[in-house]
PDB file of C-alpha atoms in Angstrom:
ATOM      1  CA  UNK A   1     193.746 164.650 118.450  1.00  0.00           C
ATOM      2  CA  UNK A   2     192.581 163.030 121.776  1.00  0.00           C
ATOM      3  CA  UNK A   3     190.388 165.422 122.589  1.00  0.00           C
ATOM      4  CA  UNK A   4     188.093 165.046 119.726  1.00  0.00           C
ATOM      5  CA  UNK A   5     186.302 162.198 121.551  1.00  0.00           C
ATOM      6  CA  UNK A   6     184.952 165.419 124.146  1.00  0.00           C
ATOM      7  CA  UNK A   7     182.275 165.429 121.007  1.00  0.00           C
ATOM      8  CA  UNK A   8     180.504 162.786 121.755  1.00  0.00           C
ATOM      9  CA  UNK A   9     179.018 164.925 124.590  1.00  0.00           C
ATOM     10  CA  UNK A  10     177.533 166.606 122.262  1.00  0.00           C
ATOM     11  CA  UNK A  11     175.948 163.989 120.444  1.00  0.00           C
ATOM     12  CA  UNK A  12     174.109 162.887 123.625  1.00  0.00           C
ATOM     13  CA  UNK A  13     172.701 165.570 124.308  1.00  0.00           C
ATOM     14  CA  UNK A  14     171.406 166.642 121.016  1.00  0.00           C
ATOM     15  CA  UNK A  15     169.969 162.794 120.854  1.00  0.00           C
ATOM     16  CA  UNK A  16     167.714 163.465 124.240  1.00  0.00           C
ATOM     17  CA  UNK A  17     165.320 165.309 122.032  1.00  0.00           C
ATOM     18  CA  UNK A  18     163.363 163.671 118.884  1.00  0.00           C
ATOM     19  CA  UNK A  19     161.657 166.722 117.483  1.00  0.00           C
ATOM     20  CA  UNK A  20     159.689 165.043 114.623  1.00  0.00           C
ATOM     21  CA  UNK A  21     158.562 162.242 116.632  1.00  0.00           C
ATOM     22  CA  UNK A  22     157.841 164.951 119.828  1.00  0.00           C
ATOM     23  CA  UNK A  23     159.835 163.468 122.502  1.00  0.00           C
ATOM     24  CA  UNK A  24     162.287 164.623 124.600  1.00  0.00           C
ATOM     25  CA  UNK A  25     163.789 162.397 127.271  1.00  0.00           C
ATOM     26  CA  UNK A  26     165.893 165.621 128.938  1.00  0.00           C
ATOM     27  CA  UNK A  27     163.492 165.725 131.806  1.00  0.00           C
ATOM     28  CA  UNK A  28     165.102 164.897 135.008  1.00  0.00           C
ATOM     29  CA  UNK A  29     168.022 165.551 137.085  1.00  0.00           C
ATOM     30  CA  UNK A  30     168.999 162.042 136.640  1.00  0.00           C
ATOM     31  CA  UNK A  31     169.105 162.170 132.980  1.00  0.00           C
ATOM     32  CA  UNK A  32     171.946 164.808 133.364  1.00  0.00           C
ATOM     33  CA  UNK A  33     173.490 163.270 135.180  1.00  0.00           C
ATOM     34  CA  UNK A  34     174.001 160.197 133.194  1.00  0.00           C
ATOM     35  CA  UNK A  35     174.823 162.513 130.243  1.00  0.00           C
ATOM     36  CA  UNK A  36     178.236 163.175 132.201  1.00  0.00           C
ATOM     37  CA  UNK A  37     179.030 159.277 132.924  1.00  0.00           C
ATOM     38  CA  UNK A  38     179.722 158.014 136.472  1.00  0.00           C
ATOM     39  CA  UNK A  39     182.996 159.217 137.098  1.00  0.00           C
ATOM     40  CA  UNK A  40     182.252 162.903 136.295  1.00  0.00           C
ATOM     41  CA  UNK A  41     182.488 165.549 139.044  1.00  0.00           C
ATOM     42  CA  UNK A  42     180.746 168.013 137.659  1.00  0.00           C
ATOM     43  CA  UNK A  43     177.207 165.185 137.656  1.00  0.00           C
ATOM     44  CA  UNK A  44     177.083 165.980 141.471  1.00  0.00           C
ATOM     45  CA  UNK A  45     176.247 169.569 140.748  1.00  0.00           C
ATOM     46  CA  UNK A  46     173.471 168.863 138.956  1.00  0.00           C
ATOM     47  CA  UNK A  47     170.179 170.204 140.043  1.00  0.00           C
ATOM     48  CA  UNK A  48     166.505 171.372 138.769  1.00  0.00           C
ATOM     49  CA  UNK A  49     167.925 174.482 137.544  1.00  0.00           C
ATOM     50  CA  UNK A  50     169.950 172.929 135.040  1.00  0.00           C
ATOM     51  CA  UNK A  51     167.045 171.234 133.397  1.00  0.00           C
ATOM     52  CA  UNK A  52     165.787 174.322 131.144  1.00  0.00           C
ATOM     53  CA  UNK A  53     170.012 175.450 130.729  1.00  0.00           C
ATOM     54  CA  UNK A  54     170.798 172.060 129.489  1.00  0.00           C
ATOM     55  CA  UNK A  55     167.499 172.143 126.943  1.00  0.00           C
ATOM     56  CA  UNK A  56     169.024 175.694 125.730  1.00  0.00           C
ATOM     57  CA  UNK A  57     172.134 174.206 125.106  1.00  0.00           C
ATOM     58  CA  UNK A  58     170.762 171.241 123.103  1.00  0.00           C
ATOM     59  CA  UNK A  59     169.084 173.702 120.833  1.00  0.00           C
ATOM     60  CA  UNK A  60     172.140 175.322 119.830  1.00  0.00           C
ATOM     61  CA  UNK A  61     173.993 172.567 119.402  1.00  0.00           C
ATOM     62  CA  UNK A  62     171.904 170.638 117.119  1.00  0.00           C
ATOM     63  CA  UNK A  63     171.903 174.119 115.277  1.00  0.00           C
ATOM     64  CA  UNK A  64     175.402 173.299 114.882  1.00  0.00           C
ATOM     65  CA  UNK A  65     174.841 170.168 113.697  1.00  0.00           C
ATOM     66  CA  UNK A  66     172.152 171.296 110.943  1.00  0.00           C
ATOM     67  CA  UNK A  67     174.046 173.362 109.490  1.00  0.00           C
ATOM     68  CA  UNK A  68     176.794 171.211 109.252  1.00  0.00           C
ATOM     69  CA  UNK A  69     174.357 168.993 107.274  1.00  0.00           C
ATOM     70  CA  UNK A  70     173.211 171.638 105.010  1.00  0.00           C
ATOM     71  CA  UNK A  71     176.477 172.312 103.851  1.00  0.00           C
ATOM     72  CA  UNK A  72     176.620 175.998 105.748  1.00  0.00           C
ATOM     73  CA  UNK A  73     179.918 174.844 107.141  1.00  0.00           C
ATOM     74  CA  UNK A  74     180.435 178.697 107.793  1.00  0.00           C
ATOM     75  CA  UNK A  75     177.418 179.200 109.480  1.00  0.00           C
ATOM     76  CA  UNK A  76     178.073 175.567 111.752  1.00  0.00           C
ATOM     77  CA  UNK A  77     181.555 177.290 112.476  1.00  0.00           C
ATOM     78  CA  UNK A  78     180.065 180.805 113.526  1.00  0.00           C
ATOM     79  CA  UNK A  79     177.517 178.846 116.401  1.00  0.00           C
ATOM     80  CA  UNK A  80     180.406 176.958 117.402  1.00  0.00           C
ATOM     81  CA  UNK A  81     182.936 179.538 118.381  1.00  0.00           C
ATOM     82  CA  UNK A  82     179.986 181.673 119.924  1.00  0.00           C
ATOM     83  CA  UNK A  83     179.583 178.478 122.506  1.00  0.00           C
ATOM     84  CA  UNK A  84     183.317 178.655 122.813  1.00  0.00           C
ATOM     85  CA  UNK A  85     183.619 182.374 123.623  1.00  0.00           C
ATOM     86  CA  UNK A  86     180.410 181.716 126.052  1.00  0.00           C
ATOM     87  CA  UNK A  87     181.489 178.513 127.950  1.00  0.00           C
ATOM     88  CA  UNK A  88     185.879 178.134 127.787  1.00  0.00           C
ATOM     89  CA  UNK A  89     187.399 175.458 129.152  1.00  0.00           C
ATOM     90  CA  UNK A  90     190.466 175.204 130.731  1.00  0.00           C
ATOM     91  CA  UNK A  91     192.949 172.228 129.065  1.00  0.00           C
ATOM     92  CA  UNK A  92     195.435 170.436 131.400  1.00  0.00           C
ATOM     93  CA  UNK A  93     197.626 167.594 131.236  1.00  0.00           C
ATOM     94  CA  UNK A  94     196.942 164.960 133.367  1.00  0.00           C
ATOM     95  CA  UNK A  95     198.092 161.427 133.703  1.00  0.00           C
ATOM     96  CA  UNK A  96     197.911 160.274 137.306  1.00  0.00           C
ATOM     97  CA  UNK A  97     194.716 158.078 136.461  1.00  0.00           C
ATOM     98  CA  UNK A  98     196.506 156.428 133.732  1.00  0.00           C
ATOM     99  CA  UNK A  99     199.858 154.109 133.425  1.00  0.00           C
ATOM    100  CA  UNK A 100     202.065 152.695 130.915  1.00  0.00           C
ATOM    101  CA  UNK A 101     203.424 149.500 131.229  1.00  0.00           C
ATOM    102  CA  UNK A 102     206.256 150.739 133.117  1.00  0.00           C
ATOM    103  CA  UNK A 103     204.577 151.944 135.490  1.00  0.00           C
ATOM    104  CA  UNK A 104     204.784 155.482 134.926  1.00  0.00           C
ATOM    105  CA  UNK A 105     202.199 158.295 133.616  1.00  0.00           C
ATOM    106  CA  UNK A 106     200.623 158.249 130.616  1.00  0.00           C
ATOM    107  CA  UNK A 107     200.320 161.830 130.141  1.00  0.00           C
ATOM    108  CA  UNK A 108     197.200 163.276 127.875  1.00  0.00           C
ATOM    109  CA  UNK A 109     195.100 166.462 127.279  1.00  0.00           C
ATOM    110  CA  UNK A 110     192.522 166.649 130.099  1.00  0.00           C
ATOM    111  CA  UNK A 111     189.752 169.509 130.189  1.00  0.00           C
ATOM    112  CA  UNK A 112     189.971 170.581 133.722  1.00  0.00           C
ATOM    113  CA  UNK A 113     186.158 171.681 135.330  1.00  0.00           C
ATOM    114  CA  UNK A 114     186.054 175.235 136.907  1.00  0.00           C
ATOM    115  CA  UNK A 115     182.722 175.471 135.579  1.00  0.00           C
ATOM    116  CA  UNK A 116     179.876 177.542 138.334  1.00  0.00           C
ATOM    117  CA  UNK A 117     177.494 175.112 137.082  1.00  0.00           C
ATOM    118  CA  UNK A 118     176.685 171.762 135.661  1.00  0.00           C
ATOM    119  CA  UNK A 119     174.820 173.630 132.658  1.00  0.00           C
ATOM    120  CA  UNK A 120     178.347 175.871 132.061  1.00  0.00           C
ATOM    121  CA  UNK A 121     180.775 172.646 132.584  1.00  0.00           C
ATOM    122  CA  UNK A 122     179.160 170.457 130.328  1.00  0.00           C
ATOM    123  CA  UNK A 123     178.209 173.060 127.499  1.00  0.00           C
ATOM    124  CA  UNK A 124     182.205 173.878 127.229  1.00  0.00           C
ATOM    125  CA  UNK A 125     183.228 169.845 127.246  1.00  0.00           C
ATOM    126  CA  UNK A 126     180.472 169.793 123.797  1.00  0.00           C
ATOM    127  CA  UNK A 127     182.021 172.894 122.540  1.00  0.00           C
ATOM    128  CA  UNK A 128     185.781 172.261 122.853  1.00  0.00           C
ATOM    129  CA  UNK A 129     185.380 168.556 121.737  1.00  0.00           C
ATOM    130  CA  UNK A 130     182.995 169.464 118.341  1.00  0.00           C
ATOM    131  CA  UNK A 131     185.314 172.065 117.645  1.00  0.00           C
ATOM    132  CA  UNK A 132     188.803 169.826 117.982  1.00  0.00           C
ATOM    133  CA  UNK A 133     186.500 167.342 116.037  1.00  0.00           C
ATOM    134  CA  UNK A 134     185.566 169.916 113.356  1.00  0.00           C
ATOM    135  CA  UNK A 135     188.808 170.907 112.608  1.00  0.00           C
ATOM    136  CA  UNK A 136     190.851 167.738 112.923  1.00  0.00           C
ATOM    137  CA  UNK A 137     187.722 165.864 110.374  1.00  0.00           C
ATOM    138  CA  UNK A 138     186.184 168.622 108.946  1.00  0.00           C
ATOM    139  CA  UNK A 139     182.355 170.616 109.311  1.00  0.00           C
ATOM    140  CA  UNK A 140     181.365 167.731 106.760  1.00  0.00           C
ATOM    141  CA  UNK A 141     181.011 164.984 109.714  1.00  0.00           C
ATOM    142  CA  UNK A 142     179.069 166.299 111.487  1.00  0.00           C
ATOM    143  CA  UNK A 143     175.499 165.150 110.378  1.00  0.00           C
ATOM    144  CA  UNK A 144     172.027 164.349 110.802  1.00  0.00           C
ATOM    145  CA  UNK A 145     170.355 160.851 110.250  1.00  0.00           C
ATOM    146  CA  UNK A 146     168.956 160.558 107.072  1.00  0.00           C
ATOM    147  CA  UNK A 147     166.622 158.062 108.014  1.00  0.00           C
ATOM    148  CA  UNK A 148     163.089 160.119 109.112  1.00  0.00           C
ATOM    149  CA  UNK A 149     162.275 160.752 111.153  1.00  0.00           C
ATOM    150  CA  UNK A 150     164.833 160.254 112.940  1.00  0.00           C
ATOM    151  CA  UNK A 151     167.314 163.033 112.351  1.00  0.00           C
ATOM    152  CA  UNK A 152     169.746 161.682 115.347  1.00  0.00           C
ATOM    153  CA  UNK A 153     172.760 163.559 115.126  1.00  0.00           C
ATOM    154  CA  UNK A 154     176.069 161.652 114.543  1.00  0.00           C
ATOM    155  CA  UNK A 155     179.808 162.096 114.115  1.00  0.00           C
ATOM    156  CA  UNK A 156     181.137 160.350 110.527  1.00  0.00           C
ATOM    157  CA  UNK A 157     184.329 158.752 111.423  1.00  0.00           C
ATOM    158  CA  UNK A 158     184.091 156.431 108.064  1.00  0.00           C
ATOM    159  CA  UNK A 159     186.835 156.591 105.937  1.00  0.00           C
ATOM    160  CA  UNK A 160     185.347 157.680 102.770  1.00  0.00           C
ATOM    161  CA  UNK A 161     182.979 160.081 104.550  1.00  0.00           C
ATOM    162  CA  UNK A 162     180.092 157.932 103.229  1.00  0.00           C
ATOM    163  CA  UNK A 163     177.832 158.064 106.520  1.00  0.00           C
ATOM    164  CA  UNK A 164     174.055 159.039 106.603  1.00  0.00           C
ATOM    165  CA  UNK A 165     172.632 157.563 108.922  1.00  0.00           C
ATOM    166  CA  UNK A 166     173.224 157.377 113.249  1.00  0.00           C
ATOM    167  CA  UNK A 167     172.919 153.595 113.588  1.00  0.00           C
ATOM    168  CA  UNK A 168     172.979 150.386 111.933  1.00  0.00           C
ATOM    169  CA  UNK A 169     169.302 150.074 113.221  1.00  0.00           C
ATOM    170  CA  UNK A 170     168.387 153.179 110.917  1.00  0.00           C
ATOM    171  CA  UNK A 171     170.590 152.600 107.880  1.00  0.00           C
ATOM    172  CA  UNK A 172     168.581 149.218 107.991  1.00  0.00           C
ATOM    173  CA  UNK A 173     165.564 150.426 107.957  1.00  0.00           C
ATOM    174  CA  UNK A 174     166.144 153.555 105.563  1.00  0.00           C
ATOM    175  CA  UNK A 175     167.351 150.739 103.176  1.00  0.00           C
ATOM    176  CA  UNK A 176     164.078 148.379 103.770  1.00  0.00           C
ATOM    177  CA  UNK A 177     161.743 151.077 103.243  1.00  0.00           C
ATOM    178  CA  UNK A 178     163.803 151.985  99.965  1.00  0.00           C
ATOM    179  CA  UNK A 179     163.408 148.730  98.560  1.00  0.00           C
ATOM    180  CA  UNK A 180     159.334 148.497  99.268  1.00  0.00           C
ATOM    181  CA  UNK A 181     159.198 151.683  97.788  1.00  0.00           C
ATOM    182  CA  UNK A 182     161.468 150.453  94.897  1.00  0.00           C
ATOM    183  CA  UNK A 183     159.119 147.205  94.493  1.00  0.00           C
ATOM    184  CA  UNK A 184     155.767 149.621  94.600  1.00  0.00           C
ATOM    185  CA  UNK A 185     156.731 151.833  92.222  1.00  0.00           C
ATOM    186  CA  UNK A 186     157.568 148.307  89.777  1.00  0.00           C
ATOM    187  CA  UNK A 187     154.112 146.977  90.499  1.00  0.00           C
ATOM    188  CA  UNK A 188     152.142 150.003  89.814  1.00  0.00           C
ATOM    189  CA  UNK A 189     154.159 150.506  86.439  1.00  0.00           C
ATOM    190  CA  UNK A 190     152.118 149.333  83.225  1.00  0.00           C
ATOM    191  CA  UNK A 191     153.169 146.166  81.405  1.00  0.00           C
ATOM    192  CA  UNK A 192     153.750 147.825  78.336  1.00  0.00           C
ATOM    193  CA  UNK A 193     155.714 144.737  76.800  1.00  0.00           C
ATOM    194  CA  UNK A 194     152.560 143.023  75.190  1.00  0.00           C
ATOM    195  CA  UNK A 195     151.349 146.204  74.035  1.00  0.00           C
ATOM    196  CA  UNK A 196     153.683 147.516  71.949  1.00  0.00           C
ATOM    197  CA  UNK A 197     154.227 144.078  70.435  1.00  0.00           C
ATOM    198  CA  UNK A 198     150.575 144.586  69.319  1.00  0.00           C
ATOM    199  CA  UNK A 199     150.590 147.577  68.343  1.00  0.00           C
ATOM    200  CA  UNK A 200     153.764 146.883  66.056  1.00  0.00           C
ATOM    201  CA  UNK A 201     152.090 144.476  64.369  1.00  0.00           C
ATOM    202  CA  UNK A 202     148.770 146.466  63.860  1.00  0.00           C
ATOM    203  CA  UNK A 203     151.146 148.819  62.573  1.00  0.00           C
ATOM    204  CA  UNK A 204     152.346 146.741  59.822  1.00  0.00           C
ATOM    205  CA  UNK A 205     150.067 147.229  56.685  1.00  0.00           C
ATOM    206  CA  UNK A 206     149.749 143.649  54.642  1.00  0.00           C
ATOM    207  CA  UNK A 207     151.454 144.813  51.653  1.00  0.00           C
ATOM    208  CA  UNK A 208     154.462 145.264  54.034  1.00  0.00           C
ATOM    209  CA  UNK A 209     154.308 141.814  55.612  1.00  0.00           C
TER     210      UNK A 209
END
């Protein structure tokens, strides 16, 4: 469904903040704005005010997102469709902004803005478009990088629902660090070859040999 790809507002917002590395880029009007892309609408509303709203937001989304991880697909669903009864949306179709090759209107599922606020517009575009994603996909891709500390959340769209981690960047490192570990964990491990050769033979009374 088209209007799955309304999640990956979600995502970048979620991604502002780094919790186990203590950052948290969400900390200017013109970060908010570039959330919403250049053509949005709803960007010129921004102002301070929408700073701390947008940072309450985040919180509940990435909520959403650990749970999904967890496996408390219930409890990912239950967050969701409270941010859906808080901030609706209002779906239209629209088509004047796109053409076929003939010219004519290439009609698709728009989320119109009637929002009061930048905070409320926004927070129902992240709700509508995890929730279309949730249920066309399921709660399982929705996820958290597995590649601390990271914990970037991400949207699996793999075929075989094999994706841990939010970039190639991380998945290459996770695997790097894996393999030191890996080599460590060989080079601190006794050579125990030589000695039980020895001790088999000083096991091996003369009247056996």
């Amino acid at each position: 469904m088209e209007l799955a790809h309304y999640s990956d507002f979600a995502v970048r917002l979620v991604n502002t903040e780094e919790p186990a590395r203590g950052k948290d880029s969400l900390a200017s009007v013109e970060v908010i704005k570039e959330l919403f892309g250049p053509a949005s609408q709803m960007a010129r509303r921004v102002t301070e005010a929408d700073l701390p709203r947008f940072r309450a937001v985040r919180t509940r989304l990435r909520a959403v997102f650990t749970l999904a991880d967890e496996g408390d697909h219930t409890g990912a669903v239950d967050l969701l469709n409270s941010l859906l009864l808080e901030f609706p949306v209002s779906p239209q179709i629209s088509g004047h902004d796109i053409l076929d090759e003939n010219g004519r209107p290439r009609w698709h599922m728009h989320l119109a803005d009637h929002s009061s606020n930048a905070t409320t517009g926004y927070a129902a575009i992240c709700a509508m478009g995890l929730a279309f994603h949730l249920t066309e996909f399921g709660a399982d891709r929705l996820g958290l990088c597995q590649a601390p500390p990271c914990r970037n959340a991400y949207l699996d769209t793999s075929t075989n629902r094999s994706r841990r981690y939010c970039s190639d960047r991380c998945a290459t490192r996770a695997n790097v660090a894996a393999y030191r570990a890996r080599k460590r964990l060989e080079a601190d491990r006794p050579d125990r070859t030589g000695l039980t050769a020895e001790n088999s033979q000083e096991s091996v009374t003369p009247g056996d040999r």
